[in-house]
PDB file of N, CA and C in Angstrom:
ATOM      1  N   VAL T   1     154.042 121.761 103.909  1.00 74.00           N
ATOM      2  CA  VAL T   1     155.090 120.991 104.540  1.00 74.00           C
ATOM      3  C   VAL T   1     154.919 121.077 106.107  1.00 74.00           C
ATOM      4  N   ARG T   2     154.631 122.318 106.556  1.00 81.00           N
ATOM      5  CA  ARG T   2     154.442 122.424 108.002  1.00 81.00           C
ATOM      6  C   ARG T   2     153.297 121.524 108.526  1.00 81.00           C
ATOM      7  N   GLN T   3     152.253 121.410 107.736  1.00 83.00           N
ATOM      8  CA  GLN T   3     151.132 120.548 108.126  1.00 83.00           C
ATOM      9  C   GLN T   3     151.598 119.065 108.177  1.00 83.00           C
ATOM     10  N   LEU T   4     152.386 118.683 107.263  1.00 82.00           N
ATOM     11  CA  LEU T   4     152.879 117.277 107.205  1.00 82.00           C
ATOM     12  C   LEU T   4     153.752 117.072 108.463  1.00 82.00           C
ATOM     13  N   ALA T   5     154.671 118.003 108.735  1.00 85.00           N
ATOM     14  CA  ALA T   5     155.515 117.879 109.959  1.00 85.00           C
ATOM     15  C   ALA T   5     154.668 117.859 111.201  1.00 85.00           C
ATOM     16  N   GLY T   6     153.644 118.687 111.243  1.00 88.00           N
ATOM     17  CA  GLY T   6     152.796 118.713 112.402  1.00 88.00           C
ATOM     18  C   GLY T   6     152.007 117.417 112.574  1.00 88.00           C
ATOM     19  N   ALA T   7     151.763 116.672 111.495  1.00 89.00           N
ATOM     20  CA  ALA T   7     151.065 115.395 111.576  1.00 89.00           C
ATOM     21  C   ALA T   7     152.053 114.256 111.871  1.00 89.00           C
ATOM     22  N   GLY T   8     153.381 114.562 112.035  1.00 87.00           N
ATOM     23  CA  GLY T   8     154.311 113.524 112.409  1.00 87.00           C
ATOM     24  C   GLY T   8     155.211 113.061 111.278  1.00 87.00           C
ATOM     25  N   ALA T   9     155.094 113.654 110.147  1.00 86.00           N
ATOM     26  CA  ALA T   9     156.019 113.252 109.011  1.00 86.00           C
ATOM     27  C   ALA T   9     157.446 113.802 109.261  1.00 86.00           C
ATOM     28  N   ALA T  10     158.410 112.976 108.957  1.00 84.00           N
ATOM     29  CA  ALA T  10     159.795 113.401 109.085  1.00 84.00           C
ATOM     30  C   ALA T  10     160.155 114.036 107.685  1.00 84.00           C
ATOM     31  N   ILE T  11     160.572 115.284 107.705  1.00 87.00           N
ATOM     32  CA  ILE T  11     160.914 116.034 106.542  1.00 87.00           C
ATOM     33  C   ILE T  11     162.394 115.804 106.294  1.00 87.00           C
ATOM     34  N   VAL T  12     162.776 115.157 105.161  1.00 87.00           N
ATOM     35  CA  VAL T  12     164.189 114.941 104.954  1.00 87.00           C
ATOM     36  C   VAL T  12     164.883 116.101 104.351  1.00 87.00           C
ATOM     37  N   GLY T  13     164.182 117.018 103.790  1.00 87.00           N
ATOM     38  CA  GLY T  13     164.846 118.217 103.191  1.00 87.00           C
ATOM     39  C   GLY T  13     164.068 118.727 101.978  1.00 87.00           C
ATOM     40  N   SER T  14     164.548 119.792 101.410  1.00 89.00           N
ATOM     41  CA  SER T  14     164.015 120.321 100.161  1.00 89.00           C
ATOM     42  C   SER T  14     165.153 120.420  99.118  1.00 89.00           C
ATOM     43  N   ALA T  15     164.705 120.399  97.852  1.00 90.00           N
ATOM     44  CA  ALA T  15     165.788 120.475  96.816  1.00 90.00           C
ATOM     45  C   ALA T  15     165.299 121.469  95.807  1.00 90.00           C
ATOM     46  N   SER T  16     166.123 122.301  95.362  1.00 90.00           N
ATOM     47  CA  SER T  16     165.772 123.309  94.350  1.00 90.00           C
ATOM     48  C   SER T  16     166.266 122.911  92.959  1.00 90.00           C
ATOM     49  N   THR T  17     166.993 121.778  92.941  1.00 91.00           N
ATOM     50  CA  THR T  17     167.423 121.331  91.590  1.00 91.00           C
ATOM     51  C   THR T  17     167.141 119.838  91.493  1.00 91.00           C
ATOM     52  N   VAL T  18     167.073 119.314  90.224  1.00 89.00           N
ATOM     53  CA  VAL T  18     166.839 117.895  90.043  1.00 89.00           C
ATOM     54  C   VAL T  18     168.019 117.051  90.668  1.00 89.00           C
ATOM     55  N   GLU T  19     169.232 117.548  90.584  1.00 90.00           N
ATOM     56  CA  GLU T  19     170.349 116.807  91.178  1.00 90.00           C
ATOM     57  C   GLU T  19     170.235 116.732  92.683  1.00 90.00           C
ATOM     58  N   ALA T  20     169.808 117.804  93.293  1.00 92.00           N
ATOM     59  CA  ALA T  20     169.664 117.719  94.790  1.00 92.00           C
ATOM     60  C   ALA T  20     168.523 116.809  95.215  1.00 92.00           C
ATOM     61  N   ALA T  21     167.459 116.809  94.352  1.00 90.00           N
ATOM     62  CA  ALA T  21     166.351 115.883  94.616  1.00 90.00           C
ATOM     63  C   ALA T  21     166.827 114.426  94.525  1.00 90.00           C
ATOM     64  N   HIS T  22     167.594 114.129  93.565  1.00 88.00           N
ATOM     65  CA  HIS T  22     168.133 112.753  93.441  1.00 88.00           C
ATOM     66  C   HIS T  22     168.922 112.390  94.723  1.00 88.00           C
ATOM     67  N   ALA T  23     169.709 113.290  95.208  1.00 90.00           N
ATOM     68  CA  ALA T  23     170.533 113.006  96.377  1.00 90.00           C
ATOM     69  C   ALA T  23     169.596 112.745  97.626  1.00 90.00           C
ATOM     70  N   LEU T  24     168.513 113.494  97.724  1.00 88.00           N
ATOM     71  CA  LEU T  24     167.613 113.249  98.862  1.00 88.00           C
ATOM     72  C   LEU T  24     166.902 111.918  98.712  1.00 88.00           C
ATOM     73  N   LEU T  25     166.508 111.569  97.481  1.00 87.00           N
ATOM     74  CA  LEU T  25     165.810 110.277  97.228  1.00 87.00           C
ATOM     75  C   LEU T  25     166.678 109.060  97.575  1.00 87.00           C
ATOM     76  N   GLU T  26     168.002 109.245  97.471  1.00 85.00           N
ATOM     77  CA  GLU T  26     168.871 108.061  97.780  1.00 85.00           C
ATOM     78  C   GLU T  26     168.723 107.561  99.164  1.00 85.00           C
ATOM     79  N   ASP T  27     168.338 108.462 100.094  1.00 79.00           N
ATOM     80  CA  ASP T  27     168.132 108.039 101.484  1.00 79.00           C
ATOM     81  C   ASP T  27     166.851 107.297 101.748  1.00 79.00           C
ATOM     82  N   GLY T  28     165.992 107.292 100.728  1.00 83.00           N
ATOM     83  CA  GLY T  28     164.735 106.615 100.839  1.00 83.00           C
ATOM     84  C   GLY T  28     163.631 107.494 101.462  1.00 83.00           C
ATOM     85  N   VAL T  29     162.540 107.635 100.794  1.00 87.00           N
ATOM     86  CA  VAL T  29     161.431 108.416 101.254  1.00 87.00           C
ATOM     87  C   VAL T  29     160.096 107.704 101.013  1.00 87.00           C
ATOM     88  N   ASP T  30     159.087 108.084 101.671  1.00 87.00           N
ATOM     89  CA  ASP T  30     157.774 107.470 101.486  1.00 87.00           C
ATOM     90  C   ASP T  30     156.889 108.312 100.589  1.00 87.00           C
ATOM     91  N   LEU T  31     157.206 109.603 100.486  1.00 88.00           N
ATOM     92  CA  LEU T  31     156.409 110.567  99.690  1.00 88.00           C
ATOM     93  C   LEU T  31     157.285 111.671  99.206  1.00 88.00           C
ATOM     94  N   ALA T  32     157.088 112.089  98.005  1.00 90.00           N
ATOM     95  CA  ALA T  32     157.808 113.233  97.494  1.00 90.00           C
ATOM     96  C   ALA T  32     156.807 114.309  97.026  1.00 90.00           C
ATOM     97  N   ILE T  33     157.169 115.568  97.316  1.00 89.00           N
ATOM     98  CA  ILE T  33     156.364 116.664  96.805  1.00 89.00           C
ATOM     99  C   ILE T  33     157.246 117.406  95.781  1.00 89.00           C
ATOM    100  N   LEU T  34     156.822 117.395  94.495  1.00 89.00           N
ATOM    101  CA  LEU T  34     157.629 117.871  93.462  1.00 89.00           C
ATOM    102  C   LEU T  34     157.084 119.161  92.885  1.00 89.00           C
ATOM    103  N   ASP T  35     157.967 120.177  92.832  1.00 89.00           N
ATOM    104  CA  ASP T  35     157.662 121.372  92.084  1.00 89.00           C
ATOM    105  C   ASP T  35     157.879 121.017  90.619  1.00 89.00           C
ATOM    106  N   ILE T  36     157.062 121.374  89.744  1.00 89.00           N
ATOM    107  CA  ILE T  36     157.224 121.084  88.327  1.00 89.00           C
ATOM    108  C   ILE T  36     158.528 121.654  87.768  1.00 89.00           C
ATOM    109  N   ASN T  37     158.854 122.876  88.196  1.00 89.00           N
ATOM    110  CA  ASN T  37     159.997 123.621  87.635  1.00 89.00           C
ATOM    111  C   ASN T  37     161.064 123.758  88.748  1.00 89.00           C
ATOM    112  N   LEU T  38     162.161 123.037  88.559  1.00 89.00           N
ATOM    113  CA  LEU T  38     163.297 123.109  89.445  1.00 89.00           C
ATOM    114  C   LEU T  38     164.466 123.831  88.768  1.00 89.00           C
ATOM    115  N   LYS T  39     164.552 125.143  89.054  1.00 90.00           N
ATOM    116  CA  LYS T  39     165.557 125.994  88.455  1.00 90.00           C
ATOM    117  C   LYS T  39     165.661 125.844  86.981  1.00 90.00           C
ATOM    118  N   GLY T  40     164.519 125.851  86.286  1.00 90.00           N
ATOM    119  CA  GLY T  40     164.465 125.847  84.847  1.00 90.00           C
ATOM    120  C   GLY T  40     164.448 124.400  84.245  1.00 90.00           C
ATOM    121  N   ARG T  41     164.501 123.367  85.077  1.00 91.00           N
ATOM    122  CA  ARG T  41     164.320 122.011  84.587  1.00 91.00           C
ATOM    123  C   ARG T  41     163.038 121.443  85.089  1.00 91.00           C
ATOM    124  N   MET T  42     162.264 120.828  84.172  1.00 91.00           N
ATOM    125  CA  MET T  42     161.021 120.276  84.536  1.00 91.00           C
ATOM    126  C   MET T  42     161.249 118.926  85.315  1.00 91.00           C
ATOM    127  N   SER T  43     160.417 118.657  86.289  1.00 91.00           N
ATOM    128  CA  SER T  43     160.648 117.505  87.146  1.00 91.00           C
ATOM    129  C   SER T  43     159.896 116.267  86.694  1.00 91.00           C
ATOM    130  N   PHE T  44     159.377 116.239  85.478  1.00 92.00           N
ATOM    131  CA  PHE T  44     158.569 115.051  84.999  1.00 92.00           C
ATOM    132  C   PHE T  44     159.448 113.835  84.888  1.00 92.00           C
ATOM    133  N   ALA T  45     160.687 113.990  84.438  1.00 92.00           N
ATOM    134  CA  ALA T  45     161.646 112.809  84.289  1.00 92.00           C
ATOM    135  C   ALA T  45     161.939 112.269  85.700  1.00 92.00           C
ATOM    136  N   LEU T  46     162.084 113.168  86.670  1.00 91.00           N
ATOM    137  CA  LEU T  46     162.349 112.784  88.050  1.00 91.00           C
ATOM    138  C   LEU T  46     161.110 111.976  88.558  1.00 91.00           C
ATOM    139  N   ALA T  47     159.954 112.477  88.263  1.00 92.00           N
ATOM    140  CA  ALA T  47     158.717 111.722  88.699  1.00 92.00           C
ATOM    141  C   ALA T  47     158.692 110.369  88.074  1.00 92.00           C
ATOM    142  N   ASP T  48     159.133 110.215  86.782  1.00 92.00           N
ATOM    143  CA  ASP T  48     159.201 108.953  86.102  1.00 92.00           C
ATOM    144  C   ASP T  48     160.102 107.969  86.873  1.00 92.00           C
ATOM    145  N   GLU T  49     161.160 108.466  87.484  1.00 90.00           N
ATOM    146  CA  GLU T  49     162.128 107.603  88.146  1.00 90.00           C
ATOM    147  C   GLU T  49     161.801 107.252  89.574  1.00 90.00           C
ATOM    148  N   LEU T  50     160.664 107.737  90.109  1.00 89.00           N
ATOM    149  CA  LEU T  50     160.376 107.483  91.464  1.00 89.00           C
ATOM    150  C   LEU T  50     159.872 106.040  91.811  1.00 89.00           C
ATOM    151  N   GLY T  51     159.535 105.330  90.765  1.00 84.00           N
ATOM    152  CA  GLY T  51     159.170 103.914  90.959  1.00 84.00           C
ATOM    153  C   GLY T  51     157.947 103.880  91.851  1.00 84.00           C
ATOM    154  N   GLY T  52     157.988 103.180  92.930  1.00 85.00           N
ATOM    155  CA  GLY T  52     156.834 103.009  93.849  1.00 85.00           C
ATOM    156  C   GLY T  52     156.670 104.156  94.856  1.00 85.00           C
ATOM    157  N   ILE T  53     157.499 105.159  94.815  1.00 88.00           N
ATOM    158  CA  ILE T  53     157.351 106.287  95.748  1.00 88.00           C
ATOM    159  C   ILE T  53     156.196 107.130  95.383  1.00 88.00           C
ATOM    160  N   ARG T  54     155.295 107.346  96.256  1.00 89.00           N
ATOM    161  CA  ARG T  54     154.131 108.234  96.015  1.00 89.00           C
ATOM    162  C   ARG T  54     154.583 109.691  95.951  1.00 89.00           C
ATOM    163  N   PHE T  55     153.937 110.464  95.117  1.00 90.00           N
ATOM    164  CA  PHE T  55     154.341 111.851  94.968  1.00 90.00           C
ATOM    165  C   PHE T  55     153.083 112.677  94.574  1.00 90.00           C
ATOM    166  N   VAL T  56     153.236 113.957  94.810  1.00 89.00           N
ATOM    167  CA  VAL T  56     152.289 114.968  94.368  1.00 89.00           C
ATOM    168  C   VAL T  56     153.073 116.108  93.710  1.00 89.00           C
ATOM    169  N   PHE T  57     152.454 116.760  92.744  1.00 88.00           N
ATOM    170  CA  PHE T  57     153.076 117.977  92.174  1.00 88.00           C
ATOM    171  C   PHE T  57     152.548 119.143  93.034  1.00 88.00           C
ATOM    172  N   ALA T  58     153.445 120.065  93.379  1.00 85.00           N
ATOM    173  CA  ALA T  58     153.099 121.374  93.963  1.00 85.00           C
ATOM    174  C   ALA T  58     153.571 122.403  92.994  1.00 85.00           C
ATOM    175  N   THR T  59     152.619 123.174  92.429  1.00 84.00           N
ATOM    176  CA  THR T  59     153.014 124.081  91.334  1.00 84.00           C
ATOM    177  C   THR T  59     152.089 125.197  91.147  1.00 84.00           C
ATOM    178  N   GLY T  60     152.618 126.242  90.581  1.00 84.00           N
ATOM    179  CA  GLY T  60     151.730 127.381  90.148  1.00 84.00           C
ATOM    180  C   GLY T  60     151.283 127.216  88.768  1.00 84.00           C
ATOM    181  N   TYR T  61     151.810 126.228  88.050  1.00 83.00           N
ATOM    182  CA  TYR T  61     151.397 125.920  86.688  1.00 83.00           C
ATOM    183  C   TYR T  61     149.961 125.333  86.595  1.00 83.00           C
ATOM    184  N   ALA T  62     149.332 125.578  85.517  1.00 82.00           N
ATOM    185  CA  ALA T  62     147.976 124.931  85.284  1.00 82.00           C
ATOM    186  C   ALA T  62     148.122 123.436  85.133  1.00 82.00           C
ATOM    187  N   ALA T  63     147.150 122.701  85.637  1.00 79.00           N
ATOM    188  CA  ALA T  63     147.151 121.255  85.552  1.00 79.00           C
ATOM    189  C   ALA T  63     147.319 120.751  84.081  1.00 79.00           C
ATOM    190  N   ALA T  64     146.868 121.540  83.164  1.00 82.00           N
ATOM    191  CA  ALA T  64     146.956 121.136  81.744  1.00 82.00           C
ATOM    192  C   ALA T  64     148.428 121.052  81.273  1.00 82.00           C
ATOM    193  N   MET T  65     149.330 121.689  82.043  1.00 84.00           N
ATOM    194  CA  MET T  65     150.774 121.602  81.702  1.00 84.00           C
ATOM    195  C   MET T  65     151.346 120.232  81.914  1.00 84.00           C
ATOM    196  N   ILE T  66     150.702 119.428  82.724  1.00 88.00           N
ATOM    197  CA  ILE T  66     151.273 118.128  83.088  1.00 88.00           C
ATOM    198  C   ILE T  66     151.071 117.148  81.966  1.00 88.00           C
ATOM    199  N   PRO T  67     152.189 116.459  81.520  1.00 89.00           N
ATOM    200  CA  PRO T  67     152.019 115.521  80.375  1.00 89.00           C
ATOM    201  C   PRO T  67     151.135 114.306  80.752  1.00 89.00           C
ATOM    202  N   ALA T  68     150.677 113.663  79.700  1.00 88.00           N
ATOM    203  CA  ALA T  68     149.736 112.585  79.801  1.00 88.00           C
ATOM    204  C   ALA T  68     150.098 111.496  80.818  1.00 88.00           C
ATOM    205  N   PRO T  69     151.387 111.044  80.829  1.00 87.00           N
ATOM    206  CA  PRO T  69     151.676 109.971  81.824  1.00 87.00           C
ATOM    207  C   PRO T  69     151.412 110.353  83.334  1.00 87.00           C
ATOM    208  N   HIS T  70     151.290 111.618  83.590  1.00 86.00           N
ATOM    209  CA  HIS T  70     151.101 112.054  84.996  1.00 86.00           C
ATOM    210  C   HIS T  70     149.812 112.887  85.099  1.00 86.00           C
ATOM    211  N   ALA T  71     148.940 112.852  84.086  1.00 83.00           N
ATOM    212  CA  ALA T  71     147.767 113.669  84.051  1.00 83.00           C
ATOM    213  C   ALA T  71     146.786 113.412  85.197  1.00 83.00           C
ATOM    214  N   ASN T  72     146.831 112.233  85.721  1.00 83.00           N
ATOM    215  CA  ASN T  72     145.937 111.846  86.835  1.00 83.00           C
ATOM    216  C   ASN T  72     146.569 112.042  88.221  1.00 83.00           C
ATOM    217  N   GLN T  73     147.800 112.510  88.250  1.00 82.00           N
ATOM    218  CA  GLN T  73     148.561 112.734  89.488  1.00 82.00           C
ATOM    219  C   GLN T  73     147.923 113.948  90.218  1.00 82.00           C
ATOM    220  N   PHE T  74     147.872 113.882  91.524  1.00 80.00           N
ATOM    221  CA  PHE T  74     147.390 114.926  92.351  1.00 80.00           C
ATOM    222  C   PHE T  74     148.288 116.148  92.175  1.00 80.00           C
ATOM    223  N   VAL T  75     147.661 117.295  92.044  1.00 82.00           N
ATOM    224  CA  VAL T  75     148.363 118.566  91.902  1.00 82.00           C
ATOM    225  C   VAL T  75     147.968 119.540  93.021  1.00 82.00           C
ATOM    226  N   ALA T  76     148.854 119.964  93.846  1.00 81.00           N
ATOM    227  CA  ALA T  76     148.524 120.954  94.878  1.00 81.00           C
ATOM    228  C   ALA T  76     148.935 122.308  94.367  1.00 81.00           C
ATOM    229  N   ALA T  77     148.103 123.242  94.494  1.00 74.00           N
ATOM    230  CA  ALA T  77     148.344 124.595  94.082  1.00 74.00           C
ATOM    231  C   ALA T  77     149.439 125.232  94.953  1.00 74.00           C
ATOM    232  N   ASP T  78     150.502 125.761  94.370  1.00 63.00           N
ATOM    233  CA  ASP T  78     151.571 126.463  95.046  1.00 63.00           C
ATOM    234  C   ASP T  78     151.162 127.878  95.195  1.00 63.00           C
ATOM    235  N   GLU T  79     150.889 128.353  96.407  1.00 57.00           N
ATOM    236  CA  GLU T  79     150.335 129.644  96.594  1.00 57.00           C
ATOM    237  C   GLU T  79     151.349 130.589  97.273  1.00 57.00           C
ATOM    238  N   ARG T  80     152.647 130.516  96.849  1.00 53.00           N
ATOM    239  CA  ARG T  80     153.624 131.315  97.448  1.00 53.00           C
ATOM    240  C   ARG T  80     153.666 132.726  96.961  1.00 53.00           C
ATOM    241  N   ASP T  81     153.004 133.010  95.843  1.00 46.00           N
ATOM    242  CA  ASP T  81     152.988 134.386  95.229  1.00 46.00           C
ATOM    243  C   ASP T  81     152.155 135.308  96.069  1.00 46.00           C
TER     244      ASP T  81
END
């Protein structure tokens, strides 16, 4: 996120729940970075609802965990551990 901000991206916020993510998306965004697990809820349904909004998954999960509809989606390794 810091690299995106450094490149001039406007960061609208972060969300730790699916509901909070929905609230951020209402303001309109160009790109979403989705953690697969948001407080115990998987974000795949949220990804399905993004329509034309580009997104990437940031996760510590293996790429094989991603269901078929999103299997070709870019996955960034979450290295917070």
